[in-house]
PDB file of C-alpha atoms in Angstrom:
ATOM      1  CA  UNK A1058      69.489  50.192  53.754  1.00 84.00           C
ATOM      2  CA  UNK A1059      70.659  53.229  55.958  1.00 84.00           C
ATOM      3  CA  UNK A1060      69.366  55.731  52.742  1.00 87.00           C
ATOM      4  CA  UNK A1061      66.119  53.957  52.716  1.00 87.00           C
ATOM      5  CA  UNK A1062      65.854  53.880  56.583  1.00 82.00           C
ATOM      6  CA  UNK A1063      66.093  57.741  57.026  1.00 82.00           C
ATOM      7  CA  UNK A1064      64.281  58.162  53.775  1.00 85.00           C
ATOM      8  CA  UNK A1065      61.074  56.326  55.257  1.00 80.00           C
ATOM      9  CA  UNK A1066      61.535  57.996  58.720  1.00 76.00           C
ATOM     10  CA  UNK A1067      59.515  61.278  57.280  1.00 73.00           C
ATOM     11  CA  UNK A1068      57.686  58.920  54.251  1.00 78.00           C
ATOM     12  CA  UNK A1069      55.088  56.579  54.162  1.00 80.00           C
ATOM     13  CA  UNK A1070      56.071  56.070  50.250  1.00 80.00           C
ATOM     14  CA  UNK A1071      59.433  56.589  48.174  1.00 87.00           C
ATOM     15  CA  UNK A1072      57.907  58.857  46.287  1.00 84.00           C
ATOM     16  CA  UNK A1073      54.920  61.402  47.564  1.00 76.00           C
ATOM     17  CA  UNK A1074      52.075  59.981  50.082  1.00 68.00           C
ATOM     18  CA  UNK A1075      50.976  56.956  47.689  1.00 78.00           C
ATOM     19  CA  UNK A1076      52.211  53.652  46.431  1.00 79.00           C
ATOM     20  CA  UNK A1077      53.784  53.927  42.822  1.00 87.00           C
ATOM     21  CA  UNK A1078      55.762  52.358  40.932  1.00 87.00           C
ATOM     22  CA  UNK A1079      58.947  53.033  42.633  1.00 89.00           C
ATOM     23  CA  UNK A1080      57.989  51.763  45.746  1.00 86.00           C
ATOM     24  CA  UNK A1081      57.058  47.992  43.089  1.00 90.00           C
ATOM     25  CA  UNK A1082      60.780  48.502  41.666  1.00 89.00           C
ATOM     26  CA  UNK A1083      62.828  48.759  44.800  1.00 91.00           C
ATOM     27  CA  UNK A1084      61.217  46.406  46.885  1.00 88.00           C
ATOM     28  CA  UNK A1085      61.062  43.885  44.162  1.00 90.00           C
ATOM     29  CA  UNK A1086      64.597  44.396  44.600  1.00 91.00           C
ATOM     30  CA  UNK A1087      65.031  44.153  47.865  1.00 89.00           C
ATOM     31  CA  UNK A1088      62.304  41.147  48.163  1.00 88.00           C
ATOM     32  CA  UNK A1089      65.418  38.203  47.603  1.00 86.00           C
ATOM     33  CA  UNK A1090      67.279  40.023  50.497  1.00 87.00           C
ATOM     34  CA  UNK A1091      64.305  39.855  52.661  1.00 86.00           C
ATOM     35  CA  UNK A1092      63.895  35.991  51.522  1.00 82.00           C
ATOM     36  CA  UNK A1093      67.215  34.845  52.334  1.00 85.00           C
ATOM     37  CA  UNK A1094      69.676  37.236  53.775  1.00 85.00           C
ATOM     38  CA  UNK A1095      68.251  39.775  56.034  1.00 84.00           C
ATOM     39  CA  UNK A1096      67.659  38.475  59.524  1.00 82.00           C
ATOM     40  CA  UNK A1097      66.531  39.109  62.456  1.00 84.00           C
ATOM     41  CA  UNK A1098      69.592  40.838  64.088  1.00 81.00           C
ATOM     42  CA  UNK A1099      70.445  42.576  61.368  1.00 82.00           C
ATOM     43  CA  UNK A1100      67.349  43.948  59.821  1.00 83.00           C
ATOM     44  CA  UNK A1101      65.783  45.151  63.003  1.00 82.00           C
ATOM     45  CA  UNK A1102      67.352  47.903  62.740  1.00 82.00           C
ATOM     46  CA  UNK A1103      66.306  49.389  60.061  1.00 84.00           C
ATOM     47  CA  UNK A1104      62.521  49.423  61.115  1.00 82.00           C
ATOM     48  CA  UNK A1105      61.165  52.147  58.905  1.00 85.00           C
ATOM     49  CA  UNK A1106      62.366  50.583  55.940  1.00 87.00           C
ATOM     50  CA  UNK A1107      60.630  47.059  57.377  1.00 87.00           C
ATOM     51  CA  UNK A1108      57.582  48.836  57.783  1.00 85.00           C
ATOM     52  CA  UNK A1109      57.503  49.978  54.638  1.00 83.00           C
ATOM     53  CA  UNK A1110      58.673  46.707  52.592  1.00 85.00           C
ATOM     54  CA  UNK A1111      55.645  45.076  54.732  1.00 85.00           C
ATOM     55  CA  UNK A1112      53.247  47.958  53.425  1.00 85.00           C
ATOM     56  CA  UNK A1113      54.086  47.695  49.824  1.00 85.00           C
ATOM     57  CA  UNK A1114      54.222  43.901  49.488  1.00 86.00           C
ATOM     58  CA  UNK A1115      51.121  43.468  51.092  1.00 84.00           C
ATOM     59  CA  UNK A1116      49.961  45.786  48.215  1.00 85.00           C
ATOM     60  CA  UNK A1117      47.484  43.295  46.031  1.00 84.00           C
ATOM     61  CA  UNK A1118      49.552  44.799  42.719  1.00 80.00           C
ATOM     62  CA  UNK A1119      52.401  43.273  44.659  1.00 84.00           C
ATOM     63  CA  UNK A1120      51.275  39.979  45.880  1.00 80.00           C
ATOM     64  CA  UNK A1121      50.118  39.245  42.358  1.00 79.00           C
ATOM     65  CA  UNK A1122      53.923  38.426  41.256  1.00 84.00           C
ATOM     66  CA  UNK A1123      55.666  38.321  44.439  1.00 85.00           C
ATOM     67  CA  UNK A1124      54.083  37.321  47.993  1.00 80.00           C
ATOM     68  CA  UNK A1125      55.631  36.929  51.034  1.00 81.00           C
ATOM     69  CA  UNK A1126      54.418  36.986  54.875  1.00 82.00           C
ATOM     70  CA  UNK A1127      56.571  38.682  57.096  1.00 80.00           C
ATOM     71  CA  UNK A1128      56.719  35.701  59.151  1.00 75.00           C
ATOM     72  CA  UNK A1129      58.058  34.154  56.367  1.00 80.00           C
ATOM     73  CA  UNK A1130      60.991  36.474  56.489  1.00 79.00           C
ATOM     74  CA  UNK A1131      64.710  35.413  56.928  1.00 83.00           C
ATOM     75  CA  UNK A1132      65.525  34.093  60.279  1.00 81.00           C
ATOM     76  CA  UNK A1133      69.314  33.069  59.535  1.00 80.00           C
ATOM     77  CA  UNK A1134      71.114  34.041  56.392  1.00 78.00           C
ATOM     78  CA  UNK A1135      71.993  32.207  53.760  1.00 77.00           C
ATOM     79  CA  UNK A1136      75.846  31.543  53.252  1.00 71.00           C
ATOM     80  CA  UNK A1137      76.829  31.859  49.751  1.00 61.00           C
ATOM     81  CA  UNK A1138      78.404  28.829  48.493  1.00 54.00           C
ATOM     82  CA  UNK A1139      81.768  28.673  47.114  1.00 49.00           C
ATOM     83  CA  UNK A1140      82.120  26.322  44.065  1.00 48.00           C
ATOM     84  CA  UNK A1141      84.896  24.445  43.630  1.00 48.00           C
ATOM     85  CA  UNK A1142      87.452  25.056  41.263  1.00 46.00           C
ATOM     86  CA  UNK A1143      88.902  21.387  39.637  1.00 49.00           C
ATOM     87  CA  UNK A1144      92.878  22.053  39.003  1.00 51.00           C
ATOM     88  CA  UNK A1145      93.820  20.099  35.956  1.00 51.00           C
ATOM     89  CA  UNK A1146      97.336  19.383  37.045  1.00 49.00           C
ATOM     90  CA  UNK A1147      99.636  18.447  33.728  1.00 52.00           C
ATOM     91  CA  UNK A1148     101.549  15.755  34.221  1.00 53.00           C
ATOM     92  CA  UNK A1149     104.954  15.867  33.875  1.00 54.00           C
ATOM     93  CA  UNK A1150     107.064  12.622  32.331  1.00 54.00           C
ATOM     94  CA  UNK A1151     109.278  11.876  34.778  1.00 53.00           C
ATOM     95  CA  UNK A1152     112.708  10.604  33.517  1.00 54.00           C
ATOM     96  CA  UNK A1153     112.831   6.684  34.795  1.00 54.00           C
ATOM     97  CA  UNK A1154     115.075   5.920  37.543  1.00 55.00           C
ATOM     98  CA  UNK A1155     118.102   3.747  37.439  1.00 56.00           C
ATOM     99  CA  UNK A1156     117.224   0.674  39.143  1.00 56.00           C
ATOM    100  CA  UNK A1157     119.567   0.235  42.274  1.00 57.00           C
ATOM    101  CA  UNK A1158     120.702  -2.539  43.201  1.00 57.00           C
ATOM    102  CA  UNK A1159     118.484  -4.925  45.754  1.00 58.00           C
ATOM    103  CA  UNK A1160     119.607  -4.575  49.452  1.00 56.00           C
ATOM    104  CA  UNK A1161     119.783  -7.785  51.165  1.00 58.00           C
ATOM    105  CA  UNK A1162     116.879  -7.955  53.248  1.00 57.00           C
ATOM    106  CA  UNK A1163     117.122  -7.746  57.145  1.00 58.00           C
ATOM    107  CA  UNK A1164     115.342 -10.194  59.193  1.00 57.00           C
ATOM    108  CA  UNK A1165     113.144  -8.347  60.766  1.00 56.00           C
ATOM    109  CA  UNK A1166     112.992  -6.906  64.480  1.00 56.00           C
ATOM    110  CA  UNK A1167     109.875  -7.775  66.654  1.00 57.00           C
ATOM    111  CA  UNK A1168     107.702  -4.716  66.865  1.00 57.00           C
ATOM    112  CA  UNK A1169     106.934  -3.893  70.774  1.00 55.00           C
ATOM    113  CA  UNK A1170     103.798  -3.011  71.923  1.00 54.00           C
ATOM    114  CA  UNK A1171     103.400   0.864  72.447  1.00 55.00           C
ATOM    115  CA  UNK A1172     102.217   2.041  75.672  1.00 53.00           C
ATOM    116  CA  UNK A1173      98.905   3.931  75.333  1.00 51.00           C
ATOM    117  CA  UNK A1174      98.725   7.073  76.928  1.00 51.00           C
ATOM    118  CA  UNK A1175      95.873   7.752  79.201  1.00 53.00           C
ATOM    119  CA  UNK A1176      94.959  11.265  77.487  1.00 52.00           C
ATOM    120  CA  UNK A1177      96.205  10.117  73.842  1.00 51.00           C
ATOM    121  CA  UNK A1178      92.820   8.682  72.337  1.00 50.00           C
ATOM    122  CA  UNK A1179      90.812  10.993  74.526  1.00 51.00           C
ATOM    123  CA  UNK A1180      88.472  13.072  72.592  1.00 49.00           C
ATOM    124  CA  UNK A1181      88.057  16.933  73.406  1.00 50.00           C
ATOM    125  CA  UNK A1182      84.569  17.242  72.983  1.00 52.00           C
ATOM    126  CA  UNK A1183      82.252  19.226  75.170  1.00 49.00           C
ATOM    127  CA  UNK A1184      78.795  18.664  75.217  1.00 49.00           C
ATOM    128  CA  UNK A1185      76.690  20.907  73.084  1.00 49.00           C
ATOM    129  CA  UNK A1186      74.223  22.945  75.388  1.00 48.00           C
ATOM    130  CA  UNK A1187      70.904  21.971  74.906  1.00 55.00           C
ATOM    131  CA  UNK A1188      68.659  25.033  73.325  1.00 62.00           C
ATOM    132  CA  UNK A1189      66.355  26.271  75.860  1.00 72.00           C
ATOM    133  CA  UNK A1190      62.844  25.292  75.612  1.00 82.00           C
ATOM    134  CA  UNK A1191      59.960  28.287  75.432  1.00 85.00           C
ATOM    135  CA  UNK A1192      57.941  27.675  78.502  1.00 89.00           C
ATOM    136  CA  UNK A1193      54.796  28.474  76.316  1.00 90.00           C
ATOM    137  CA  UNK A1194      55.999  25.201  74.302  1.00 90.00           C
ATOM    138  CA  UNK A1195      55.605  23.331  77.482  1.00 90.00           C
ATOM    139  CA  UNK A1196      51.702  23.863  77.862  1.00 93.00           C
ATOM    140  CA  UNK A1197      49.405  21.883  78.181  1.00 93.00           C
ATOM    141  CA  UNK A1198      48.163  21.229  73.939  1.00 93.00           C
ATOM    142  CA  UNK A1199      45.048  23.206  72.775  1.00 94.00           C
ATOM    143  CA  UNK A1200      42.435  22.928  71.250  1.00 95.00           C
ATOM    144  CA  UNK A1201      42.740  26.208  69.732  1.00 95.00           C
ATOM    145  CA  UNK A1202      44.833  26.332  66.576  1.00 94.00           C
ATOM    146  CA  UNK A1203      46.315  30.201  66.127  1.00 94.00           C
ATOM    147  CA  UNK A1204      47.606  29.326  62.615  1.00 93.00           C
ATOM    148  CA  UNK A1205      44.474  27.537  61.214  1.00 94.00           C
ATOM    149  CA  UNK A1206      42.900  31.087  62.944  1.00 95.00           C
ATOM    150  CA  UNK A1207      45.804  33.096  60.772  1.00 93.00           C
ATOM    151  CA  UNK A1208      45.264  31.553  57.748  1.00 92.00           C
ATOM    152  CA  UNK A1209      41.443  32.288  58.198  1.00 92.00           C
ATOM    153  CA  UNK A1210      42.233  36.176  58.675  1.00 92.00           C
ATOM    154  CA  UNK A1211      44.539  36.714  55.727  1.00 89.00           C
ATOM    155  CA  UNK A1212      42.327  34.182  53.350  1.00 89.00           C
ATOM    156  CA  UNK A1213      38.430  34.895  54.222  1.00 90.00           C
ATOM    157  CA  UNK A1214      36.246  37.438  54.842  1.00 92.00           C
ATOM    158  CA  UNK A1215      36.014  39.401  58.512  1.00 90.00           C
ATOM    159  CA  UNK A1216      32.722  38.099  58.960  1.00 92.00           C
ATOM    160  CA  UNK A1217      33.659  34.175  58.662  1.00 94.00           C
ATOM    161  CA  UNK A1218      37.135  34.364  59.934  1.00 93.00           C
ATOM    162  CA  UNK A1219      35.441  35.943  62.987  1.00 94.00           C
ATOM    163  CA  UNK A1220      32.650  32.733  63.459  1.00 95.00           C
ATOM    164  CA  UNK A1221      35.908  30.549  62.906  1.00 96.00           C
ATOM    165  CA  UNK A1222      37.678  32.830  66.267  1.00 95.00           C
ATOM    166  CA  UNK A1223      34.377  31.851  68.175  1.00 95.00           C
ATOM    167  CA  UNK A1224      33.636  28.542  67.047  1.00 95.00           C
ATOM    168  CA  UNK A1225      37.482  27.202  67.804  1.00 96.00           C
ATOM    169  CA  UNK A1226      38.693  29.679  70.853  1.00 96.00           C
ATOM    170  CA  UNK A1227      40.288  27.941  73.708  1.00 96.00           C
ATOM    171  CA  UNK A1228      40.072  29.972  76.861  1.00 95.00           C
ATOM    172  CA  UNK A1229      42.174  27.681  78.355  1.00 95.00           C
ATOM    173  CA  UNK A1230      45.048  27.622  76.644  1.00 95.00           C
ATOM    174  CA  UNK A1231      44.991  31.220  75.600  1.00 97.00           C
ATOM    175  CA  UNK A1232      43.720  34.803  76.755  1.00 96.00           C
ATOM    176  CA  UNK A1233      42.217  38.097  74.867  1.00 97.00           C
ATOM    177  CA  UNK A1234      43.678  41.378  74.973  1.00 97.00           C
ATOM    178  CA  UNK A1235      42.358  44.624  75.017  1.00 96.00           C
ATOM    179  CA  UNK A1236      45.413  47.123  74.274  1.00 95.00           C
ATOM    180  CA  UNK A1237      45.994  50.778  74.629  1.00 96.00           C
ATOM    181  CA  UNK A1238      49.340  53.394  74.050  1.00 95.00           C
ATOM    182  CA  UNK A1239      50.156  55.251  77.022  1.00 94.00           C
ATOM    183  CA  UNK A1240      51.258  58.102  75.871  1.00 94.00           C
ATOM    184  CA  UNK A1241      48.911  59.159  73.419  1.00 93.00           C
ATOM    185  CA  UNK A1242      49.356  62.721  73.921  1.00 93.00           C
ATOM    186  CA  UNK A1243      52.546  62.277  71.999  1.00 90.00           C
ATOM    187  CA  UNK A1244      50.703  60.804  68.614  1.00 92.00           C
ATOM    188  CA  UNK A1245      50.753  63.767  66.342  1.00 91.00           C
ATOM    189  CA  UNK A1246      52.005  62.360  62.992  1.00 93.00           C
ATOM    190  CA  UNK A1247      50.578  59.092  61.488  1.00 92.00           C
ATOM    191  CA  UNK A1248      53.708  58.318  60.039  1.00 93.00           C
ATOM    192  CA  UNK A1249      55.272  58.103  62.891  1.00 92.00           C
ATOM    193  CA  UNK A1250      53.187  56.434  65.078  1.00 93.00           C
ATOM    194  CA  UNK A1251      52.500  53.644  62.433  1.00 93.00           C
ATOM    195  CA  UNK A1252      56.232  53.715  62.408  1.00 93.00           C
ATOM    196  CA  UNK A1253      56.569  53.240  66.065  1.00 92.00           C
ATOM    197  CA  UNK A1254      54.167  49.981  65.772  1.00 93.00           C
ATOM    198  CA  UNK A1255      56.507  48.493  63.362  1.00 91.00           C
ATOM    199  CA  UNK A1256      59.463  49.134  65.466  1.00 91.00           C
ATOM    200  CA  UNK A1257      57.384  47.086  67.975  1.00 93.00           C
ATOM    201  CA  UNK A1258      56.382  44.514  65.484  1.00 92.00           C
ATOM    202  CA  UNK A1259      59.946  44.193  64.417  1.00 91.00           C
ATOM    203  CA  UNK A1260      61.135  43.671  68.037  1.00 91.00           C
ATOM    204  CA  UNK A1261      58.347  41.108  68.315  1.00 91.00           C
ATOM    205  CA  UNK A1262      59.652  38.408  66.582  1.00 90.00           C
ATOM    206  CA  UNK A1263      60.493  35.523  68.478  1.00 90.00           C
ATOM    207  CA  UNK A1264      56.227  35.805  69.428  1.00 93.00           C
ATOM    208  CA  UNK A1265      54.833  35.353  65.884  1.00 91.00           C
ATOM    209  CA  UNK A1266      54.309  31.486  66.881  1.00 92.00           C
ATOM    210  CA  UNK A1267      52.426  32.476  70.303  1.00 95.00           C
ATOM    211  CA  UNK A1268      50.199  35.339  69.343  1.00 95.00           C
ATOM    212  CA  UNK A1269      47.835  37.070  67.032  1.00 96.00           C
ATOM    213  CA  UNK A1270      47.452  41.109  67.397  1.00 95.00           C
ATOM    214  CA  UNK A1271      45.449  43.687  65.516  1.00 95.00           C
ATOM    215  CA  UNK A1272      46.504  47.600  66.112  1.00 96.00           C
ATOM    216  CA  UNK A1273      44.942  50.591  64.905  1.00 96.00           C
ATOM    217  CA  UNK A1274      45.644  54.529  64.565  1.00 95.00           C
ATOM    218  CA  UNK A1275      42.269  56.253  65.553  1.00 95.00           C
ATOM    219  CA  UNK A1276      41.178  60.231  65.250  1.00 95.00           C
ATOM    220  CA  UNK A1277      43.106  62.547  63.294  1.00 94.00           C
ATOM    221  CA  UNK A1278      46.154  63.276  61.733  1.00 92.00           C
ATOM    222  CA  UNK A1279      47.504  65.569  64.133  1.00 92.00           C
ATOM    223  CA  UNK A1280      45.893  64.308  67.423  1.00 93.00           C
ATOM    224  CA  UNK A1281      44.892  60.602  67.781  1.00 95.00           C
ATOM    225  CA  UNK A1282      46.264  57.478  69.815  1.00 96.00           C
ATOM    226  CA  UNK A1283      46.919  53.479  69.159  1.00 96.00           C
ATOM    227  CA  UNK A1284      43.934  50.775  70.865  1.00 95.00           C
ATOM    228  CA  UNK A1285      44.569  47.280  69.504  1.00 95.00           C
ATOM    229  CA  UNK A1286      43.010  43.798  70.748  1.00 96.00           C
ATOM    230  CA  UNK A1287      45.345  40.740  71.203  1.00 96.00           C
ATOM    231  CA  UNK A1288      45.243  36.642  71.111  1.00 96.00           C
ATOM    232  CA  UNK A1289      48.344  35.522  73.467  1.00 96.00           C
ATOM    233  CA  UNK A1290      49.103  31.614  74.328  1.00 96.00           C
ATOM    234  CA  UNK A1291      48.789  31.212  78.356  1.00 94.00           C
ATOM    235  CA  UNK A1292      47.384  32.928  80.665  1.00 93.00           C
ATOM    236  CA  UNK A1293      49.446  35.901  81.055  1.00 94.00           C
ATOM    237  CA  UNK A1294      51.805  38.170  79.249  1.00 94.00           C
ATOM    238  CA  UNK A1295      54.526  35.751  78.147  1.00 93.00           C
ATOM    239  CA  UNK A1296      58.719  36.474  79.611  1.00 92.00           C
ATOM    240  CA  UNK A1297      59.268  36.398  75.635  1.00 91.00           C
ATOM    241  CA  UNK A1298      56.876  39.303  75.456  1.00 93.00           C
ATOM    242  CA  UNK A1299      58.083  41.404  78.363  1.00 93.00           C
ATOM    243  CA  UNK A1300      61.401  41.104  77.526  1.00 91.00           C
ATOM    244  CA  UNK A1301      60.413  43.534  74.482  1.00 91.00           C
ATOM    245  CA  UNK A1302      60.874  47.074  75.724  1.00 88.00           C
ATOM    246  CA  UNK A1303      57.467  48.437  73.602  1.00 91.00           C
ATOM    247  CA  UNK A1304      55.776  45.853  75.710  1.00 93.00           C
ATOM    248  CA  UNK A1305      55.963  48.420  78.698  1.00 93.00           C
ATOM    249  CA  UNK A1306      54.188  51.764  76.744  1.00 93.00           C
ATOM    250  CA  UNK A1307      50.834  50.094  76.634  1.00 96.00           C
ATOM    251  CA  UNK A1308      48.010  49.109  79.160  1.00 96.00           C
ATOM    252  CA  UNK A1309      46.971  45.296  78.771  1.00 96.00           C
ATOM    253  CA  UNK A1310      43.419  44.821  79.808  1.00 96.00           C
ATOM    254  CA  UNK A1311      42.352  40.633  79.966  1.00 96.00           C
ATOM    255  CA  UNK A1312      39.051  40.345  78.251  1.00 96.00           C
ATOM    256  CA  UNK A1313      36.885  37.479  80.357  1.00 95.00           C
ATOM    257  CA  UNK A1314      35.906  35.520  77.570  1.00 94.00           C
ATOM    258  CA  UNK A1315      33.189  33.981  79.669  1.00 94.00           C
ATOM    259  CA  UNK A1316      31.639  37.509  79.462  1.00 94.00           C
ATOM    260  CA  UNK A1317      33.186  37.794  75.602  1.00 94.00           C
ATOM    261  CA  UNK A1318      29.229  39.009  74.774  1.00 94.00           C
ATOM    262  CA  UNK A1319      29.570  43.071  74.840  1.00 94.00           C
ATOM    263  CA  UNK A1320      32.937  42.875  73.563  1.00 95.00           C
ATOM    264  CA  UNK A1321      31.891  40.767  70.315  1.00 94.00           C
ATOM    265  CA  UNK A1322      30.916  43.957  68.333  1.00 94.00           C
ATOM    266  CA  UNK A1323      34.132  45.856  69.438  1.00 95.00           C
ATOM    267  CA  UNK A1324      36.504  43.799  68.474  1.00 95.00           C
ATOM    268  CA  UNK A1325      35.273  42.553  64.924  1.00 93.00           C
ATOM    269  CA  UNK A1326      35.303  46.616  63.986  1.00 94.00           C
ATOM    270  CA  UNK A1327      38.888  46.602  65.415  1.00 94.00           C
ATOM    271  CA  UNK A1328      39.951  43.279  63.427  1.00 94.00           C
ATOM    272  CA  UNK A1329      37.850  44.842  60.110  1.00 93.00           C
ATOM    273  CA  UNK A1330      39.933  48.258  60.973  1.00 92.00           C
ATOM    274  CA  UNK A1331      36.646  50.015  61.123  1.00 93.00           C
ATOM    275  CA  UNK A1332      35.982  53.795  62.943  1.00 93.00           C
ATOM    276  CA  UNK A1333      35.974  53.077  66.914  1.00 91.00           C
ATOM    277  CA  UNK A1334      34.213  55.155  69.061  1.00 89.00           C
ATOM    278  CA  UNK A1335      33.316  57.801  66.468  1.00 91.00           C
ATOM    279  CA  UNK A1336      36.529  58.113  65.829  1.00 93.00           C
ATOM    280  CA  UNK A1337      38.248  57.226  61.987  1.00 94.00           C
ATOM    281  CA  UNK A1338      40.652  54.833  61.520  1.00 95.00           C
ATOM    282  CA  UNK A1339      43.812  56.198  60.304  1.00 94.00           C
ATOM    283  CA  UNK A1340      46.024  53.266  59.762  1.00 93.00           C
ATOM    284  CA  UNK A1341      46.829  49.819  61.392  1.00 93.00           C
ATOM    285  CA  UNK A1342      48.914  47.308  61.332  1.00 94.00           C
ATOM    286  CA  UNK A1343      48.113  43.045  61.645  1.00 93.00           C
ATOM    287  CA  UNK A1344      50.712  41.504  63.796  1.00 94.00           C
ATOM    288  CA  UNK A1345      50.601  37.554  62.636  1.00 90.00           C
TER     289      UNK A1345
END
C-alpha cells in the first residue's frame, strides 16, 4: 500500500495520465481488501491510493463487474476465522484391572454447611460504557431524507435529482453550504489538489450519514482554486465536522434557502461539474 501511496502522490493513473487496464487489474485486486479488511484507521493513511481506488471504480468499465460506494467501504475488519482441526485420538486397549477387593463401607459423616464468603460468588463485572450518542442523532426527525436525495444523485439525471433536492429540502432540519479553499494561491497542480480533497474526504468519515458535498477544481492546470456547495444536518457546522483539521482551510458561507432563488442556477452547474464563472472545470470530487 506504501508503493502505491507514493506512486499516486505524482499520478492520477498507474500508468501515464489515463485509466488503463492496469489501473482495472490492481484495483480489482485490491477491491476484497477495501470490502472487508481495510478500515478506517488504517486506510486513512494512505489517501492517494484511496483517491485513486475511488477514481477507478467509479470508472463505468469498472462498475460493470465490480461496484462499490465508498461509503460502503470497510468500517471494522474482518477477523479471519480459524477452523477447527478434529483430533482423531486412537484408542488404546487398556489391560483390565484386577478387581480389588470391596472395602467395607463407612457410615457416612454429616456434611456441614460451608460458610459463604461475602466476596466468593461476587461477580467482577464492570459496566460496559454506553457509546456516545451523535448530537446530530438527537434532532428533531426531518422531513428531508439525505439518502433518498443520494440515491437520486448517483441514479438519475442532474436535472431530476435537482427537482427531487427542491421538492423534499428541509430547511429546518438542515442548512446549504457555499464552500471555498483558502489558500488558493497554493493550487498549482491538479493532482495534487484533487489529492488534497481526498485526504479531506478520507478524514471525513464519521459525516457520510450527516452530509452531502460536491467540490470542484476550477481554471487551469497551473493556477486555479477549489469552490464546492454543501448539504449539512443542523443548523451549523457539526463538532464531528470541526474536529476534522481540513475543516479549518475553507470559508463556509450559509446559503438562506428562503432566498435559495439566485443561487438555483449556481449550484446545479456546480452539482453537474459544469465551467463556473468562465472558468473550466478541472476535476471534482462527490462527497456522499
Amino acid at each position: 500500500m506504501l508503493a502505491l501511496h507514493k506512486h499516486l502522490e505524482r499520478n492520477t493513473f498507474l500508468v501515464g495520465d489515463r485509466f488503463t487496464l492496469a489501473d482495472i487489474v490492481v484495483a480489482a485486486a485490491l477491491f476484497p481488501l477495501y470490502q472487508k479488511v481495510l478500515e478506517p484507521r488504517f486506510r486513512n493513511a494512505y489517501f492517494c491510493a484511496n483517491r485513486w481506488f475511488e477514481l477507478v471504480s467509479q470508472q463505468p468499465t469498472f462498475k460493470e463487474h465490480l461496484h462499490m460506494e465508498p461509503a460502503q467501504w470497510c468500517t471494522v475488519a474482518r477477523k479471519a476465522e480459524v477452523a477447527k482441526v478434529e483430533k482423531k485420538a486412537k484408542e488404546e486397549k487398556k489391560p483390565k484391572e484386577e478387581k480389588k477387593p470391596k472395602e467395607e463401607k463407612k457410615p457416612k459423616e454429616e456434611k456441614k454447611p460451608k460458610k459463604k464468603e461475602e466476596d466468593e460468588e461476587e461477580e467482577d463485572e464492570t459496566p460496559k460504557e454506553e457509546e456516545k450518542k451523535n448530537p446530530l442523532d438527537m434532532l428533531p426527525k426531518s422531513t428531508f431524507v439525505l439518502d433518498a436525495y443520494k440515491r437520486e444523485y448517483s441514479n438519475k439525471k442532474i436535472e431530476e435529482s435537482t427537482q427531487f433536492l427542491w421538492d423534499n429540502f428541509d430547511p429546518e432540519g438542515y442548512t446549504m453550504y457555499w464552500c471555498s479553499y483558502k489558500y488558493n494561491e497554493e493550487c498549482t497542480a491538479t493532482f495534487k489538489t484533487t489529492n488534497l480533497i481526498g485526504g479531506f474526504f478520507q478524514r471525513m468519515e464519521r459525516m457520510h450519514k450527516y452530509a452531502f458535498g460536491q467540490m470542484l477544481i476550477v481554471g487551469e492546470d497551473a493556477k486555479h482554486e477549489i469552490l464546492g456547495f454543501w448539504i449539512i444536518r443542523g443548523s451549523e457546522i457539526p463538532a464531528t465536522m470541526l474536529d476534522v483539521v481540513d475543516t479549518e482551510l475553507y470559508n463556509w458561507d450559509k446559503i438562506d434557502y428562503s432566498a435559495i432563488e439566485p443561487h438555483k442556477q449556481r449550484i446545479q452547474q456546480i452539482l453537474n461539474w459544469e465551467n463556473i464563472d468562465g472558468k473550466e472545470c478541472l476535476d471534482g470530487k462527490t462527497f456522499k
